[in-house]
Amino acid sequence: MIQPAIVIYDRTHVLELIRTQSPETIRGRLRAGDFDTVLDPDGRALLDELLTAWIQRALGPLTLRDAMLIDPYRARQVYGLLCALHVRQRVAIPLDLAVHLPAAPADLATLPPPLATRPDLAALASQAAQEGLTLAWQVQPYDFASPGNLLELVPPPPQPYRDELVFEQPTGLRRRLAIALASLGVALLIVPLLFGHIPDHPAGWPLALLTLALLVGIKAGIAGYLGALCIWLVANLPAFRHGTSPVNLWPAIPLMVVGIWLLRRDRRVRAMWRFVRRQFRRRSDATGTD
């Protein structure tokens, strides 16, 4: 038996679902049992059938709004079932009062005078106004007024692409310059050792040239050069040598912290470290070791 009813439902939330969710997402939630308490078994079966039909037509990854524009026939049923999921309260009305209402289904701005005098319907309209819900009347449980112009429900823009630099191997003149600087740094470190002389500060020119070769090779920015300079200065402090007590190195801590902070600020240096970590992970996965 058909029983007309006045309902209040969260139309705003329904429109947001249509704008942002896909048939695949809603069907996944449906099958996970998210709607078991608000939709009867027949309604769940019908909604699953409609969404599955869209997925089989390759409309699954699209937003519900796009699927509804492509398939208006199923769109009305899907929209009604989505609205039924968000019904907060339902009050049945006798058939003699239904003659004072417009053609069903319809959203109502206010109740007509003959219905507004009924306490239960007046309380329903008051709840809708307080909670920002939509007042509607229907003859069938899943019958709701059309959402209107679906073209206005523009999906949200995609997440901005995270512009992360990718480490690139040095080429051309930059590669040759980096190799020359590194070779000179190694030579300044090894040649004295071959003649039996141990440098007092091996972290001087050899480390400077090797560091400069690395920075030139990765095309570092000003922050990278300044950070490397801070680290180089720490390594060349008079107290920074073998046998020095750690207590005597405390003046180097602020310079070390600043150097590390500047290196982390350089995008090219971060890209190099991401590349190095990926290489270690790839090697670990290949060997099966930690």
mmCIF file of C-alpha atoms in Angstrom:
data_model
loop_
_atom_site.group_PDB
_atom_site.id
_atom_site.type_symbol
_atom_site.label_atom_id
_atom_site.label_comp_id
_atom_site.label_asym_id
_atom_site.label_seq_id
_atom_site.Cartn_x
_atom_site.Cartn_y
_atom_site.Cartn_z
ATOM 1 C CA MET A 1 0.000 0.000 0.000
ATOM 2 C CA ILE A 2 1.330 3.430 -0.969
ATOM 3 C CA GLN A 3 1.732 5.726 2.028
ATOM 4 C CA PRO A 4 2.822 9.337 1.329
ATOM 5 C CA ALA A 5 5.284 10.783 3.809
ATOM 6 C CA ILE A 6 7.105 13.973 4.706
ATOM 7 C CA VAL A 7 10.836 13.417 5.248
ATOM 8 C CA ILE A 8 13.857 15.481 6.138
ATOM 9 C CA TYR A 9 17.208 14.524 4.624
ATOM 10 C CA ASP A 10 20.724 15.889 4.282
ATOM 11 C CA ARG A 11 20.643 17.074 0.670
ATOM 12 C CA THR A 12 23.952 18.932 1.018
ATOM 13 C CA HIS A 13 25.772 15.743 1.953
ATOM 14 C CA VAL A 14 24.149 13.856 -0.910
ATOM 15 C CA LEU A 15 25.294 16.477 -3.422
ATOM 16 C CA GLU A 16 28.806 16.335 -1.972
ATOM 17 C CA LEU A 17 28.839 12.578 -2.471
ATOM 18 C CA ILE A 18 27.744 13.013 -6.080
ATOM 19 C CA ARG A 19 30.451 15.600 -6.621
ATOM 20 C CA THR A 20 33.365 13.777 -4.987
ATOM 21 C CA GLN A 21 32.663 10.023 -4.818
ATOM 22 C CA SER A 22 32.755 7.367 -7.525
ATOM 23 C CA PRO A 23 30.463 4.370 -8.103
ATOM 24 C CA GLU A 24 33.354 2.079 -7.136
ATOM 25 C CA THR A 25 33.790 3.860 -3.805
ATOM 26 C CA ILE A 26 30.095 3.787 -2.909
ATOM 27 C CA ARG A 27 29.756 0.140 -3.897
ATOM 28 C CA GLY A 28 32.791 -0.713 -1.777
ATOM 29 C CA ARG A 29 31.226 1.001 1.232
ATOM 30 C CA LEU A 30 27.895 -0.694 0.510
ATOM 31 C CA ARG A 31 29.455 -4.153 0.438
ATOM 32 C CA ALA A 32 31.479 -3.366 3.552
ATOM 33 C CA GLY A 33 28.206 -2.864 5.439
ATOM 34 C CA ASP A 34 28.400 0.896 5.953
ATOM 35 C CA PHE A 35 24.739 1.377 4.993
ATOM 36 C CA ASP A 36 23.179 -1.712 6.566
ATOM 37 C CA THR A 37 21.498 0.257 9.335
ATOM 38 C CA VAL A 38 19.986 2.956 7.121
ATOM 39 C CA LEU A 39 18.915 0.981 4.049
ATOM 40 C CA ASP A 40 16.767 -2.131 3.900
ATOM 41 C CA PRO A 41 18.000 -5.281 2.091
ATOM 42 C CA ASP A 42 15.948 -4.529 -1.034
ATOM 43 C CA GLY A 43 17.385 -1.025 -1.243
ATOM 44 C CA ARG A 44 20.934 -2.287 -0.761
ATOM 45 C CA ALA A 45 20.468 -4.921 -3.455
ATOM 46 C CA LEU A 46 19.049 -2.363 -5.885
ATOM 47 C CA LEU A 47 21.827 0.142 -5.233
ATOM 48 C CA ASP A 48 24.466 -2.578 -5.663
ATOM 49 C CA GLU A 49 22.882 -3.617 -8.952
ATOM 50 C CA LEU A 50 22.815 -0.059 -10.314
ATOM 51 C CA LEU A 51 26.385 0.705 -9.282
ATOM 52 C CA THR A 52 27.614 -2.607 -10.696
ATOM 53 C CA ALA A 53 25.979 -1.774 -14.019
ATOM 54 C CA TRP A 54 27.871 1.516 -14.101
ATOM 55 C CA ILE A 55 31.136 -0.210 -13.222
ATOM 56 C CA GLN A 56 30.606 -2.738 -16.010
ATOM 57 C CA ARG A 57 30.133 0.178 -18.403
ATOM 58 C CA ALA A 58 33.570 1.530 -17.368
ATOM 59 C CA LEU A 59 31.960 4.350 -15.352
ATOM 60 C CA GLY A 60 33.286 3.072 -12.026
ATOM 61 C CA PRO A 61 36.297 5.395 -11.645
ATOM 62 C CA LEU A 62 34.292 8.507 -12.625
ATOM 63 C CA THR A 63 32.477 10.678 -10.131
ATOM 64 C CA LEU A 64 28.824 9.889 -9.498
ATOM 65 C CA ARG A 65 27.990 13.214 -11.137
ATOM 66 C CA ASP A 66 29.654 12.145 -14.406
ATOM 67 C CA ALA A 67 28.032 8.710 -14.323
ATOM 68 C CA MET A 68 24.615 10.326 -13.760
ATOM 69 C CA LEU A 69 25.131 12.647 -16.720
ATOM 70 C CA ILE A 70 26.053 9.716 -18.961
ATOM 71 C CA ASP A 71 23.247 7.419 -17.777
ATOM 72 C CA PRO A 72 20.200 9.502 -16.744
ATOM 73 C CA TYR A 73 17.994 6.396 -16.617
ATOM 74 C CA ARG A 74 19.829 4.878 -13.651
ATOM 75 C CA ALA A 75 20.772 8.304 -12.276
ATOM 76 C CA ARG A 76 17.300 8.976 -10.840
ATOM 77 C CA GLN A 77 17.229 5.655 -8.993
ATOM 78 C CA VAL A 78 20.772 6.026 -7.654
ATOM 79 C CA TYR A 79 20.042 9.565 -6.497
ATOM 80 C CA GLY A 80 16.897 8.438 -4.692
ATOM 81 C CA LEU A 81 18.761 5.653 -2.915
ATOM 82 C CA LEU A 82 21.553 8.028 -1.886
ATOM 83 C CA CYS A 83 18.964 10.413 -0.484
ATOM 84 C CA ALA A 84 17.328 7.528 1.379
ATOM 85 C CA LEU A 85 20.699 6.881 3.036
ATOM 86 C CA HIS A 86 20.592 10.388 4.505
ATOM 87 C CA VAL A 87 16.974 10.564 5.680
ATOM 88 C CA ARG A 88 16.884 11.722 9.306
ATOM 89 C CA GLN A 89 13.169 11.517 10.015
ATOM 90 C CA ARG A 90 10.037 10.326 8.236
ATOM 91 C CA VAL A 91 6.419 11.091 9.081
ATOM 92 C CA ALA A 92 3.597 9.417 7.176
ATOM 93 C CA ILE A 93 0.640 11.608 6.214
ATOM 94 C CA PRO A 94 -2.907 10.574 5.263
ATOM 95 C CA LEU A 95 -3.989 10.687 1.635
ATOM 96 C CA ASP A 96 -6.476 13.485 2.257
ATOM 97 C CA LEU A 97 -3.639 15.853 3.237
ATOM 98 C CA ALA A 98 -1.552 14.926 0.188
ATOM 99 C CA VAL A 99 -3.899 16.960 -2.032
ATOM 100 C CA HIS A 100 -2.467 20.159 -0.529
ATOM 101 C CA LEU A 101 1.051 19.269 -1.720
ATOM 102 C CA PRO A 102 2.635 19.642 -5.176
ATOM 103 C CA ALA A 103 3.250 16.657 -7.396
ATOM 104 C CA ALA A 104 5.496 14.123 -5.722
ATOM 105 C CA PRO A 105 8.376 13.924 -5.274
ATOM 106 C CA ALA A 106 9.243 17.488 -4.321
ATOM 107 C CA ASP A 107 11.406 19.467 -1.919
ATOM 108 C CA LEU A 108 9.418 21.869 0.243
ATOM 109 C CA ALA A 109 10.491 25.299 1.411
ATOM 110 C CA THR A 110 7.667 25.321 3.983
ATOM 111 C CA LEU A 111 4.694 23.182 4.871
ATOM 112 C CA PRO A 112 1.280 24.196 3.445
ATOM 113 C CA PRO A 113 -1.107 25.598 6.097
ATOM 114 C CA PRO A 114 -3.215 22.431 6.472
ATOM 115 C CA LEU A 115 -0.093 20.422 7.287
ATOM 116 C CA ALA A 116 1.721 23.068 9.302
ATOM 117 C CA THR A 117 -0.891 22.834 12.051
ATOM 118 C CA ARG A 118 -0.054 19.208 12.800
ATOM 119 C CA PRO A 119 2.391 19.021 15.750
ATOM 120 C CA ASP A 120 4.459 16.136 14.359
ATOM 121 C CA LEU A 121 4.939 17.825 10.968
ATOM 122 C CA ALA A 122 5.625 21.204 12.585
ATOM 123 C CA ALA A 123 8.332 19.588 14.724
ATOM 124 C CA LEU A 124 9.772 17.977 11.597
ATOM 125 C CA ALA A 125 9.953 21.318 9.781
ATOM 126 C CA SER A 126 11.528 22.949 12.837
ATOM 127 C CA GLN A 127 14.205 20.226 13.020
ATOM 128 C CA ALA A 128 14.981 20.699 9.338
ATOM 129 C CA ALA A 129 15.425 24.451 9.796
ATOM 130 C CA GLN A 130 17.651 24.035 12.859
ATOM 131 C CA GLU A 131 19.940 21.369 11.356
ATOM 132 C CA GLY A 132 20.096 22.706 7.810
ATOM 133 C CA LEU A 133 18.217 19.747 6.347
ATOM 134 C CA THR A 134 15.851 19.630 3.395
ATOM 135 C CA LEU A 135 12.140 19.065 3.832
ATOM 136 C CA ALA A 136 10.610 16.848 1.134
ATOM 137 C CA TRP A 137 7.575 14.789 0.464
ATOM 138 C CA GLN A 138 7.367 11.492 -1.385
ATOM 139 C CA VAL A 139 5.077 8.641 -2.241
ATOM 140 C CA GLN A 140 7.727 5.928 -2.638
ATOM 141 C CA PRO A 141 10.587 5.483 -0.123
ATOM 142 C CA TYR A 142 13.313 5.973 -2.744
ATOM 143 C CA ASP A 143 11.607 8.726 -4.713
ATOM 144 C CA PHE A 144 13.220 12.158 -4.352
ATOM 145 C CA ALA A 145 13.183 15.311 -6.436
ATOM 146 C CA SER A 146 15.875 15.611 -9.078
ATOM 147 C CA PRO A 147 19.098 17.270 -7.866
ATOM 148 C CA GLY A 148 18.726 19.938 -10.555
ATOM 149 C CA ASN A 149 21.588 20.983 -12.760
ATOM 150 C CA LEU A 150 24.291 18.324 -12.370
ATOM 151 C CA LEU A 151 26.669 20.421 -14.445
ATOM 152 C CA GLU A 152 27.042 22.795 -11.502
ATOM 153 C CA LEU A 153 28.374 19.985 -9.286
ATOM 154 C CA VAL A 154 31.933 20.398 -10.506
ATOM 155 C CA PRO A 155 34.288 17.754 -9.071
ATOM 156 C CA PRO A 156 37.109 19.058 -6.865
ATOM 157 C CA PRO A 157 40.353 19.853 -8.698
ATOM 158 C CA PRO A 158 43.021 17.158 -8.520
ATOM 159 C CA GLN A 159 45.701 17.380 -5.888
ATOM 160 C CA PRO A 160 48.578 19.570 -7.073
ATOM 161 C CA TYR A 161 51.532 17.634 -8.388
ATOM 162 C CA ARG A 162 54.347 17.669 -5.890
ATOM 163 C CA ASP A 163 57.198 19.164 -7.816
ATOM 164 C CA GLU A 164 60.087 17.139 -6.415
ATOM 165 C CA LEU A 165 63.385 17.309 -8.194
ATOM 166 C CA VAL A 166 64.819 14.045 -9.455
ATOM 167 C CA PHE A 167 68.555 13.457 -9.158
ATOM 168 C CA GLU A 168 70.287 13.456 -12.519
ATOM 169 C CA GLN A 169 73.745 12.143 -13.239
ATOM 170 C CA PRO A 170 76.099 14.987 -14.239
ATOM 171 C CA THR A 171 76.819 15.244 -17.954
ATOM 172 C CA GLY A 172 78.939 17.311 -20.291
ATOM 173 C CA LEU A 173 81.085 20.111 -18.900
ATOM 174 C CA ARG A 174 79.626 19.734 -15.425
ATOM 175 C CA ARG A 175 80.635 16.071 -15.345
ATOM 176 C CA ARG A 176 84.175 16.823 -16.527
ATOM 177 C CA LEU A 177 84.577 19.647 -14.005
ATOM 178 C CA ALA A 178 83.321 17.443 -11.143
ATOM 179 C CA ILE A 179 85.727 14.655 -12.134
ATOM 180 C CA ALA A 180 88.638 17.113 -12.341
ATOM 181 C CA LEU A 181 87.912 18.582 -8.903
ATOM 182 C CA ALA A 182 87.509 15.147 -7.329
ATOM 183 C CA SER A 183 90.713 13.869 -8.951
ATOM 184 C CA LEU A 184 92.647 16.893 -7.709
ATOM 185 C CA GLY A 185 91.289 16.424 -4.185
ATOM 186 C CA VAL A 186 92.258 12.741 -4.162
ATOM 187 C CA ALA A 187 95.708 13.604 -5.538
ATOM 188 C CA LEU A 188 96.317 16.198 -2.807
ATOM 189 C CA LEU A 189 95.448 13.558 -0.242
ATOM 190 C CA ILE A 190 97.326 10.567 -1.693
ATOM 191 C CA VAL A 191 100.463 12.079 -3.217
ATOM 192 C CA PRO A 192 101.906 13.316 0.133
ATOM 193 C CA LEU A 193 101.201 9.899 1.625
ATOM 194 C CA LEU A 194 103.201 8.245 -1.159
ATOM 195 C CA PHE A 195 106.223 10.371 -0.129
ATOM 196 C CA GLY A 196 105.754 9.496 3.526
ATOM 197 C CA HIS A 197 104.214 12.784 4.628
ATOM 198 C CA ILE A 198 100.982 12.777 6.631
ATOM 199 C CA PRO A 199 99.082 16.075 6.204
ATOM 200 C CA ASP A 200 98.385 17.966 9.405
ATOM 201 C CA HIS A 201 94.845 18.758 8.168
ATOM 202 C CA PRO A 202 93.667 16.258 5.566
ATOM 203 C CA ALA A 203 90.261 17.922 5.805
ATOM 204 C CA GLY A 204 91.677 21.114 4.266
ATOM 205 C CA TRP A 205 92.050 21.358 0.516
ATOM 206 C CA PRO A 206 91.360 17.666 -0.253
ATOM 207 C CA LEU A 207 87.976 17.722 1.507
ATOM 208 C CA ALA A 208 87.172 21.136 0.032
ATOM 209 C CA LEU A 209 87.823 19.928 -3.521
ATOM 210 C CA LEU A 210 85.939 16.667 -3.038
ATOM 211 C CA THR A 211 82.967 18.504 -1.556
ATOM 212 C CA LEU A 212 83.060 21.073 -4.340
ATOM 213 C CA ALA A 213 83.121 18.271 -6.909
ATOM 214 C CA LEU A 214 79.999 16.768 -5.355
ATOM 215 C CA LEU A 215 78.150 20.089 -5.250
ATOM 216 C CA VAL A 216 79.083 20.890 -8.854
ATOM 217 C CA GLY A 217 78.023 17.413 -9.934
ATOM 218 C CA ILE A 218 74.564 17.629 -8.377
ATOM 219 C CA LYS A 219 74.154 21.276 -9.416
ATOM 220 C CA ALA A 220 73.516 22.392 -5.844
ATOM 221 C CA GLY A 221 72.085 25.773 -4.954
ATOM 222 C CA ILE A 222 73.428 28.505 -2.711
ATOM 223 C CA ALA A 223 72.043 26.789 0.417
ATOM 224 C CA GLY A 224 73.953 23.625 -0.457
ATOM 225 C CA TYR A 225 77.235 25.499 -0.883
ATOM 226 C CA LEU A 226 76.784 27.401 2.389
ATOM 227 C CA GLY A 227 75.840 24.233 4.266
ATOM 228 C CA ALA A 228 78.874 22.392 2.872
ATOM 229 C CA LEU A 229 81.075 25.350 3.855
ATOM 230 C CA CYS A 230 79.807 25.119 7.444
ATOM 231 C CA ILE A 231 80.583 21.397 7.598
ATOM 232 C CA TRP A 232 84.016 22.013 6.055
ATOM 233 C CA LEU A 233 84.761 24.704 8.637
ATOM 234 C CA VAL A 234 83.826 22.304 11.446
ATOM 235 C CA ALA A 235 86.254 19.705 10.065
ATOM 236 C CA ASN A 236 89.015 22.340 9.953
ATOM 237 C CA LEU A 237 88.648 23.723 13.452
ATOM 238 C CA PRO A 238 91.923 23.508 15.429
ATOM 239 C CA ALA A 239 90.299 21.316 18.072
ATOM 240 C CA PHE A 240 88.788 18.938 15.477
ATOM 241 C CA ARG A 241 91.528 16.297 15.409
ATOM 242 C CA HIS A 242 92.205 12.784 16.687
ATOM 243 C CA GLY A 243 92.457 12.528 20.439
ATOM 244 C CA THR A 244 90.493 15.703 21.195
ATOM 245 C CA SER A 245 88.023 15.361 24.045
ATOM 246 C CA PRO A 246 84.381 15.643 22.941
ATOM 247 C CA VAL A 247 83.900 18.348 25.575
ATOM 248 C CA ASN A 248 86.291 20.612 23.679
ATOM 249 C CA LEU A 249 84.212 20.301 20.489
ATOM 250 C CA TRP A 250 81.122 22.084 21.828
ATOM 251 C CA PRO A 251 81.836 25.338 19.832
ATOM 252 C CA ALA A 252 81.466 23.276 16.630
ATOM 253 C CA ILE A 253 77.911 22.128 17.447
ATOM 254 C CA PRO A 254 76.090 25.367 16.383
ATOM 255 C CA LEU A 255 78.068 25.474 13.127
ATOM 256 C CA MET A 256 77.266 21.804 12.470
ATOM 257 C CA VAL A 257 73.558 22.356 13.119
ATOM 258 C CA VAL A 258 73.466 25.347 10.758
ATOM 259 C CA GLY A 259 75.325 23.385 8.090
ATOM 260 C CA ILE A 260 72.965 20.423 8.256
ATOM 261 C CA TRP A 261 69.943 22.759 8.206
ATOM 262 C CA LEU A 262 71.258 24.550 5.093
ATOM 263 C CA LEU A 263 71.956 21.254 3.339
ATOM 264 C CA ARG A 264 68.419 20.076 4.071
ATOM 265 C CA ARG A 265 67.078 23.315 2.596
ATOM 266 C CA ASP A 266 68.742 22.648 -0.765
ATOM 267 C CA ARG A 267 66.406 20.790 -3.147
ATOM 268 C CA ARG A 268 69.255 19.323 -5.179
ATOM 269 C CA VAL A 269 70.906 17.885 -2.079
ATOM 270 C CA ARG A 270 67.588 16.347 -0.977
ATOM 271 C CA ALA A 271 67.136 14.844 -4.446
ATOM 272 C CA MET A 272 70.599 13.275 -4.219
ATOM 273 C CA TRP A 273 69.814 11.729 -0.821
ATOM 274 C CA ARG A 274 66.509 10.322 -2.119
ATOM 275 C CA PHE A 275 68.428 8.778 -5.010
ATOM 276 C CA VAL A 276 71.008 7.259 -2.654
ATOM 277 C CA ARG A 277 68.300 5.809 -0.365
ATOM 278 C CA ARG A 278 66.478 4.276 -3.340
ATOM 279 C CA GLN A 279 69.696 2.624 -4.484
ATOM 280 C CA PHE A 280 70.238 1.070 -1.061
ATOM 281 C CA ARG A 281 66.617 -0.111 -0.901
ATOM 282 C CA ARG A 282 66.838 -1.583 -4.372
ATOM 283 C CA ARG A 283 70.028 -3.405 -3.467
ATOM 284 C CA SER A 284 68.477 -4.647 -0.218
ATOM 285 C CA ASP A 285 65.397 -5.946 -2.055
ATOM 286 C CA ALA A 286 67.578 -7.712 -4.607
ATOM 287 C CA THR A 287 69.737 -9.463 -1.999
ATOM 288 C CA GLY A 288 66.936 -10.056 0.516
ATOM 289 C CA THR A 289 68.960 -8.544 3.345
ATOM 290 C CA ASP A 290 68.258 -5.622 5.620
#
